[in-house]
Short mmCIF file of C-alpha atoms in Angstrom, two decimals:
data_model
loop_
_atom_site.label_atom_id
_atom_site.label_comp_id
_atom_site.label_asym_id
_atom_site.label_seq_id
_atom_site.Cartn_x
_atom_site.Cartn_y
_atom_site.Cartn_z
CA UNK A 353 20.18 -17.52 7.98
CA UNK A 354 19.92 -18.04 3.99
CA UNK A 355 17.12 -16.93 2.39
CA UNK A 356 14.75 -18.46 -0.20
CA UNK A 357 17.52 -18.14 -3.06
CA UNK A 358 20.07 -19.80 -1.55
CA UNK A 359 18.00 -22.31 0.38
CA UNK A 360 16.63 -23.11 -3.59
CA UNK A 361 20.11 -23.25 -4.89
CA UNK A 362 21.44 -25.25 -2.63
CA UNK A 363 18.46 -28.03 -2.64
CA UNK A 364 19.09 -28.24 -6.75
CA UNK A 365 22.65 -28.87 -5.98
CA UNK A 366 21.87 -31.52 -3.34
CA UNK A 367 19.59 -32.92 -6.36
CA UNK A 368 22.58 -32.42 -8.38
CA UNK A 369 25.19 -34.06 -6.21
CA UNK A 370 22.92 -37.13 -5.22
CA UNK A 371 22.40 -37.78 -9.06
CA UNK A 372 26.39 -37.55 -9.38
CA UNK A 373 27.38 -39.61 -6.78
CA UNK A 374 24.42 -42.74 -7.58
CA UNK A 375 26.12 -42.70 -11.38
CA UNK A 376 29.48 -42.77 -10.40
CA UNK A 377 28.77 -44.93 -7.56
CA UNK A 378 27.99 -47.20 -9.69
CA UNK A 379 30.60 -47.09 -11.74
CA UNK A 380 33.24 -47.74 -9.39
CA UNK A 381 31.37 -50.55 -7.27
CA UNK A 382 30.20 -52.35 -10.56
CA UNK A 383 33.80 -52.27 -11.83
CA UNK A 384 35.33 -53.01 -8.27
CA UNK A 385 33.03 -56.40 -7.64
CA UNK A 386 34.27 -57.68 -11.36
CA UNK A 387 38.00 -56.84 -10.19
CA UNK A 388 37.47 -59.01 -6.94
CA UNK A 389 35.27 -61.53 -8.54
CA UNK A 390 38.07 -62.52 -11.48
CA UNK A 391 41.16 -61.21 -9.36
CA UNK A 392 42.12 -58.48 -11.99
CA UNK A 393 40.47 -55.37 -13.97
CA UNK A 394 40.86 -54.46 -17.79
CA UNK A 395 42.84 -51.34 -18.82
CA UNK A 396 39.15 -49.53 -19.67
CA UNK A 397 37.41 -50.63 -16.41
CA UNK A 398 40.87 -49.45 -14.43
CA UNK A 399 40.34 -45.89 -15.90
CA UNK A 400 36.40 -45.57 -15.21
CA UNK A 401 36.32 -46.65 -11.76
CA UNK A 402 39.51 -43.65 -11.47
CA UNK A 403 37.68 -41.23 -13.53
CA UNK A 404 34.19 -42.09 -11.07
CA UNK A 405 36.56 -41.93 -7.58
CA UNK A 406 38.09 -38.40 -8.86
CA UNK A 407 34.41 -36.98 -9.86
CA UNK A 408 33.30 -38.32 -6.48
CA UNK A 409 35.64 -36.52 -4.70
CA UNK A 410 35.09 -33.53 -7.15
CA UNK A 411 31.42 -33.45 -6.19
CA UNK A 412 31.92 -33.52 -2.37
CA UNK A 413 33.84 -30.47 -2.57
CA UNK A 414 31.76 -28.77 -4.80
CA UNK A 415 28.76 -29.21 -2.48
CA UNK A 416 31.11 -28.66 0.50
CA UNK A 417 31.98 -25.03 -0.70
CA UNK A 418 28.05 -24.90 -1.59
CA UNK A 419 26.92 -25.52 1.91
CA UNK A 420 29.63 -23.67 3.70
CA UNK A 421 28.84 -20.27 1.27
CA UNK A 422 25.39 -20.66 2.75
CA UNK A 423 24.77 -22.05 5.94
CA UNK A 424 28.55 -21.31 7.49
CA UNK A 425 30.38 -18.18 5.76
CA UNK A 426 32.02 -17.27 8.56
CA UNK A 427 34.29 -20.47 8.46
CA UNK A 428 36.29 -18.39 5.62
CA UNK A 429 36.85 -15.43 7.58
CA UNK A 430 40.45 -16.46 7.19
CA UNK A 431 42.26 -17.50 4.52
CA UNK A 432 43.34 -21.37 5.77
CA UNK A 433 39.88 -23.29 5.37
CA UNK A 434 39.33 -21.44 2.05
CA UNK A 435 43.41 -23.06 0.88
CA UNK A 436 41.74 -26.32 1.89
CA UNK A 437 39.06 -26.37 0.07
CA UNK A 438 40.71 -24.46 -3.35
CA UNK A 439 43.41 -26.90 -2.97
CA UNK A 440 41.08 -30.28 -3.04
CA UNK A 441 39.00 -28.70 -5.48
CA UNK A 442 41.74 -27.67 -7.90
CA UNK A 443 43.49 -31.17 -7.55
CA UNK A 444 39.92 -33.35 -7.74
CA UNK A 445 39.40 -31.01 -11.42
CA UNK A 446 42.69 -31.86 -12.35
CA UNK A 447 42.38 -35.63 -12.16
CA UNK A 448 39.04 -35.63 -13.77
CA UNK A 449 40.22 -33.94 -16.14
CA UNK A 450 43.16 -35.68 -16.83
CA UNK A 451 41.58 -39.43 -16.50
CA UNK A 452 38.60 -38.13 -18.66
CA UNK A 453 41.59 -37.56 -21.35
CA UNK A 454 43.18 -41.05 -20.92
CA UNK A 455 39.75 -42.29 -21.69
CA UNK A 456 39.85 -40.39 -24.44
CA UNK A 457 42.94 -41.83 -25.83
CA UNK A 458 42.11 -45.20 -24.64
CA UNK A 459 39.29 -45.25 -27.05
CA UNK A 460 40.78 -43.70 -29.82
CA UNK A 461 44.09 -46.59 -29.68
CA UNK A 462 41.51 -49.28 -29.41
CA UNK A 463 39.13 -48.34 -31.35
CA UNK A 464 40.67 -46.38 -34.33
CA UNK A 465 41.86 -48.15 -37.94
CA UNK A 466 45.17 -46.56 -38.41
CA UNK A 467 48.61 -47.72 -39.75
CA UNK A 468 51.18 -45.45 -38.35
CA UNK A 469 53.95 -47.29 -36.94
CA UNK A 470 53.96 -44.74 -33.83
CA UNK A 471 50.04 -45.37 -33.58
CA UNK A 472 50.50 -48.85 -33.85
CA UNK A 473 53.21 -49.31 -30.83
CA UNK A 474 51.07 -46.94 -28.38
CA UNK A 475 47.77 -49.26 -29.26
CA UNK A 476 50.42 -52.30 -28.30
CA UNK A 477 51.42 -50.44 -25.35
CA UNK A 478 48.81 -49.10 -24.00
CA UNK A 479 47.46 -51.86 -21.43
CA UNK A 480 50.81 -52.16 -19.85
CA UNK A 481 51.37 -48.57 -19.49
CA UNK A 482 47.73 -47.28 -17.83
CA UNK A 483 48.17 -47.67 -14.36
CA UNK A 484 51.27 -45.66 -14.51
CA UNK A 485 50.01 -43.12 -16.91
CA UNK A 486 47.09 -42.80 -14.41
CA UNK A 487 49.81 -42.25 -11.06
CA UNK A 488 51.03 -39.96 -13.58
CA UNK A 489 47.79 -38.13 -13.53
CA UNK A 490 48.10 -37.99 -9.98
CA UNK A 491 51.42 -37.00 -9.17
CA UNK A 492 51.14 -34.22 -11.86
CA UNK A 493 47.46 -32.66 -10.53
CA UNK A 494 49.16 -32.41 -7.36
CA UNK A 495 52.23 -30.56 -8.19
CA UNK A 496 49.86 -28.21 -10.19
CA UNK A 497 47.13 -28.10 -7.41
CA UNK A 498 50.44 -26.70 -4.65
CA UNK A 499 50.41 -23.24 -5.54
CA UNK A 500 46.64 -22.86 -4.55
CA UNK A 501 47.79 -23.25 -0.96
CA UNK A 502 49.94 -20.41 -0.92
CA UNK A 503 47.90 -17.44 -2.58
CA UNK A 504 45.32 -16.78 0.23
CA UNK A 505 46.03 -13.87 2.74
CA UNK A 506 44.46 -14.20 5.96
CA UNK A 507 42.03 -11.47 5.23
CA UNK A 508 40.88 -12.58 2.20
CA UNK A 509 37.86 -13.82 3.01
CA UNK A 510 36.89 -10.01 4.31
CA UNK A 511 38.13 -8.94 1.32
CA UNK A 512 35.82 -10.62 -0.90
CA UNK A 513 33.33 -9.50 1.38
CA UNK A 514 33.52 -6.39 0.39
CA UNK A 515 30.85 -4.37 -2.05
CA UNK A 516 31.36 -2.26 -4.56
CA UNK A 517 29.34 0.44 -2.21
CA UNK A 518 31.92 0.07 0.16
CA UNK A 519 35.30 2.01 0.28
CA UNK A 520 37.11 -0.82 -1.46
CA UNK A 521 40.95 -0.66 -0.59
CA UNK A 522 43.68 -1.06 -2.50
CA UNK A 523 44.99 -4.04 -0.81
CA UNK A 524 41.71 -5.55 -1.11
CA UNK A 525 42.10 -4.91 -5.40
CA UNK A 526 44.84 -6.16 -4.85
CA UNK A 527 44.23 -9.58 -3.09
CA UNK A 528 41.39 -10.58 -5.24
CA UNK A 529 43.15 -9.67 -8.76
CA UNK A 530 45.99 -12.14 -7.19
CA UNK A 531 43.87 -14.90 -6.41
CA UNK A 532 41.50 -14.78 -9.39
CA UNK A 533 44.58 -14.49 -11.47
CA UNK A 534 45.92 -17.40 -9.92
CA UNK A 535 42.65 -19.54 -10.30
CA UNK A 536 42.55 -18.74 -13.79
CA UNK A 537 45.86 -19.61 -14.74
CA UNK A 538 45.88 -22.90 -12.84
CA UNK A 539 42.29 -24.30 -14.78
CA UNK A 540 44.16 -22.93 -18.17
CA UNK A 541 45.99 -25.41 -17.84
CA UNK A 542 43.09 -28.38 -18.31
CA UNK A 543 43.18 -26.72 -21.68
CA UNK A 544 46.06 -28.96 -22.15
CA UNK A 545 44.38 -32.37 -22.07
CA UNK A 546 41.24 -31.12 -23.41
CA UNK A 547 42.71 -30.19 -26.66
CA UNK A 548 44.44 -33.85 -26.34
CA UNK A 549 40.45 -35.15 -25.88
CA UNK A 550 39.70 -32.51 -28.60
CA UNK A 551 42.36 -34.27 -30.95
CA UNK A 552 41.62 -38.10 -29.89
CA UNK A 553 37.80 -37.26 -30.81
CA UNK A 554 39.01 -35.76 -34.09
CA UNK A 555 41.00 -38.57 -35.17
CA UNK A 556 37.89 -40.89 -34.53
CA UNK A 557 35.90 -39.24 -36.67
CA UNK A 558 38.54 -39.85 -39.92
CA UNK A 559 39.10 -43.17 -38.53
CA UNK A 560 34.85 -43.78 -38.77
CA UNK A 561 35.25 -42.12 -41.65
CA UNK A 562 37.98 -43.84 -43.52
CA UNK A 563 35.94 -47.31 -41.88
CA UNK A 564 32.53 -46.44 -44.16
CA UNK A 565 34.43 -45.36 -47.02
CA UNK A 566 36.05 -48.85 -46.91
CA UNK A 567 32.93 -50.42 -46.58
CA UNK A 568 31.38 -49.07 -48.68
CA UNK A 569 33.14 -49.92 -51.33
CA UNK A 570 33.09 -53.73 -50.37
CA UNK A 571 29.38 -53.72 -50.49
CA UNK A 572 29.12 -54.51 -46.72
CA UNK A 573 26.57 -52.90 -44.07
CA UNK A 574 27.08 -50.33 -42.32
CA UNK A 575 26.99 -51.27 -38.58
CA UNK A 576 29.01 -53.89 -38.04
CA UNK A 577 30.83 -53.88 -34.63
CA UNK A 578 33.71 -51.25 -35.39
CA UNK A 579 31.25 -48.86 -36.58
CA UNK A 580 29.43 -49.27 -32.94
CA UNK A 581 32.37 -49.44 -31.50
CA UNK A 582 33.58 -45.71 -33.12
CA UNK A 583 29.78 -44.59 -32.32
CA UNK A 584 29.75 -44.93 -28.67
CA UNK A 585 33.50 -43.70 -28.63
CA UNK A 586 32.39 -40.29 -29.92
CA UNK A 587 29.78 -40.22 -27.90
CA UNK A 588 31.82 -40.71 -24.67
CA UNK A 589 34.48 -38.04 -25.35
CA UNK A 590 31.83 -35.63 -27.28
CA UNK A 591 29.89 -35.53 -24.47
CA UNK A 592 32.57 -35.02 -22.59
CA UNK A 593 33.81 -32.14 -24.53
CA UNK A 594 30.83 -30.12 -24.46
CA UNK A 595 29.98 -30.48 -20.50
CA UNK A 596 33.29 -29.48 -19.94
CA UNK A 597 33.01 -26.27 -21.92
CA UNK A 598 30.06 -25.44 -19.22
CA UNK A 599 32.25 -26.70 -16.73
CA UNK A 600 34.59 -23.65 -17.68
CA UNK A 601 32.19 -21.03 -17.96
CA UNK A 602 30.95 -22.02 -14.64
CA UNK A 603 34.28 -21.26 -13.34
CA UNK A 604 34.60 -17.87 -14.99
CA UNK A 605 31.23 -17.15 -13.52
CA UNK A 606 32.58 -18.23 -10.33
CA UNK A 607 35.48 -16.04 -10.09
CA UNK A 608 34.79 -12.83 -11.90
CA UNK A 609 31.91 -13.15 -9.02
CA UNK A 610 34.97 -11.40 -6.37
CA UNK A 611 35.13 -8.75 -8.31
CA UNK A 612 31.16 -8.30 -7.60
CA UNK A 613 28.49 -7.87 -5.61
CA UNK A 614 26.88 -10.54 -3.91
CA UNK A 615 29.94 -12.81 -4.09
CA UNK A 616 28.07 -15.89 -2.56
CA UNK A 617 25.34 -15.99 -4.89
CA UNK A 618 26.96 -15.89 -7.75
CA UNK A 619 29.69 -18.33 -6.73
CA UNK A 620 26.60 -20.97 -6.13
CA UNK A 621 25.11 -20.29 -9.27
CA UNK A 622 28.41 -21.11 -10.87
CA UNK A 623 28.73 -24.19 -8.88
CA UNK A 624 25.26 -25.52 -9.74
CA UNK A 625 26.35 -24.94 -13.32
CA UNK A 626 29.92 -27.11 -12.12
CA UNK A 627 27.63 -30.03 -11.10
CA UNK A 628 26.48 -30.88 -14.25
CA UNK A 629 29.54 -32.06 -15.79
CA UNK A 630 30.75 -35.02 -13.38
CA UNK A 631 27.13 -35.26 -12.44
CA UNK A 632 25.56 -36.53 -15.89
CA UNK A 633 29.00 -37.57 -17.84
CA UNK A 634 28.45 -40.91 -15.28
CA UNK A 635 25.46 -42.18 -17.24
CA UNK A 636 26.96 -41.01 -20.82
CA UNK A 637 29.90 -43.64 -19.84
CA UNK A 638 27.37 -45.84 -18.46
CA UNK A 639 25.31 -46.24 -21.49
CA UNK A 640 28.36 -46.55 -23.47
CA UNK A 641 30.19 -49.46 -21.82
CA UNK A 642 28.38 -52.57 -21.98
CA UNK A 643 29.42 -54.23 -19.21
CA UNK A 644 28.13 -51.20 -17.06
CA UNK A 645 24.53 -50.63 -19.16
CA UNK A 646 23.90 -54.64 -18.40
CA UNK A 647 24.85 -54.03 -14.77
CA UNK A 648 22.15 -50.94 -14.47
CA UNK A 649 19.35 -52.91 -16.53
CA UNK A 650 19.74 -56.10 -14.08
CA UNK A 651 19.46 -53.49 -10.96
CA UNK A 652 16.40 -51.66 -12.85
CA UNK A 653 14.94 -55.28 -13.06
CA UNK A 654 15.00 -55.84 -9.51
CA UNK A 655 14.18 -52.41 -8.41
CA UNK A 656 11.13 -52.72 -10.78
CA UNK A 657 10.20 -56.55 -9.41
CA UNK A 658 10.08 -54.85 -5.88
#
């Protein structure tokens, strides 16, 4: 039976997962009834309503692994559930990540004031390209997301088990150096399209920049619509930026936890840090899109009539 702590833990990450799942949710049937109502979805809507389905999935596990830790830690007495659930988990980060950064770059193509030639074909290319930049997404967390399935030993999960107060065999060091290795080398690589996010959000900022300088100078105000337009951008992926950074330390808290005691703990408290990031980054990008902030205000409305 759990006791208090983990009873507590896992009731915030309930609270957590319900919050993440209404906001993206929302998302995805808001967007989905405007692609059925006018038979066909803009480039930006086609990337939110991926970006929601992925953190959907991404928050299932998350609370999966949560409740099995808990209430069912026997399940992973073997290695084979615990490849499952590494191996959805791993693939459901990758495509969040990986979506969040074609939002990223969306935003910075449409919305940024530059001349380059190269800048100027990808901003022309851009809405033909998404869907299969966004397969591309796919196809590529997979591959990445294989090896998980193959780094688990069948005793594992006994391995983990053990304390430091325990005679702690080499095999054992052994196993969980391997697997934490592993983890950490396979979320390195979301260091890849965050630095692409990192470099889109960047570029906004001398794009805003250059924009007031210019008007400025023709004695114009200064929030006309490209300057909202740049505002909410940086918002979106700035927001995004930072949760992810506690996204990663949650992870590192997560698996330096096998190499101590009370594994399961730990691992939830790392996991209730996890939920944060595709949890709250729903209403950011709800706030930020128009179409979507309408959408919630009319449903307020009624909720607020009743």
């Amino acid at each position: 039976m759990p006791g208090k702590v983990e009873s507590t833990l896992v009731l915030i990450a309930t609270g957590e997962f319900s919050v993440g799942i209404l906001g993206n949710a929302f998302i995805g049937l808001v967007n989905c009834m405007d692609w059925l109502k006018n038979r066909k979805i803009a480039s930006i809507d086609l990337i939110l309503t991926s970006l929601a389905i992925s953190r959907i999935c991404l928050l299932c596990i998350i609370l999966l692994d949560c409740f099995i830790l808990v209430m069912y830690p026997d399940i992973y007495i073997t290695g084979k559930q615990m490849r499952i659930i590494d191996f959805f988990w791993t693939l459901t980060n990758h495509l969040s990540v990986w979506f969040a950064t074609c939002l990223s770059i969306f935003y910075f193509l449409k919305i940024a004031n530059f001349f380059h030639p190269l800048f100027l074909w990808m901003k022309w290319r851009i809405d033909r390209v998404i869907l299969r930049i966004l397969l591309g997404c796919f196809a590529l967390s997979v591959f990445i997301s294989l090896p998980v399935t193959k780094n688990l030993n069948d005793d594992f999960r006994s391995c983990v088990k053990v304390k430091w107060k325990t005679n702690l065999s080499l095999r054992c060091r052994v196993n969980k150096a391997e697997y934490a290795s592993n983890k950490i080398v396979l979320n390195l690589l979301t260091l890849f399209p965050f630095s692409v996010s990192l470099i889109s959000f960047l570029l906004l900022i001398l794009s805003l920049r250059r924009h007031m300088r210019q008007m400025q100078l023709n004695a114009t105000g200064c929030r006309d619509p490209s300057t909202e337009a740049h505002a909410g951008a940086l918002k979106a992926v700035i927001s995004f930026l930072l949760l992810f950074v506690a996204y990663c330390l949650s992870f590192l808290i997560a698996t330096s936890s096998y190499f101590m005691p009370e594994t399961e703990l730990a691992v939830i408290l790392g996991e209730l840090i996890a939920l944060i990031y595709p949890s709250s980054h729903s209403f950011i990008l709800i706030l930020g899109n128009n179409k979507l902030r309408q959408a919630s205000l009319r449903v307020l409305w009624k909720v607020a009539d009743v």
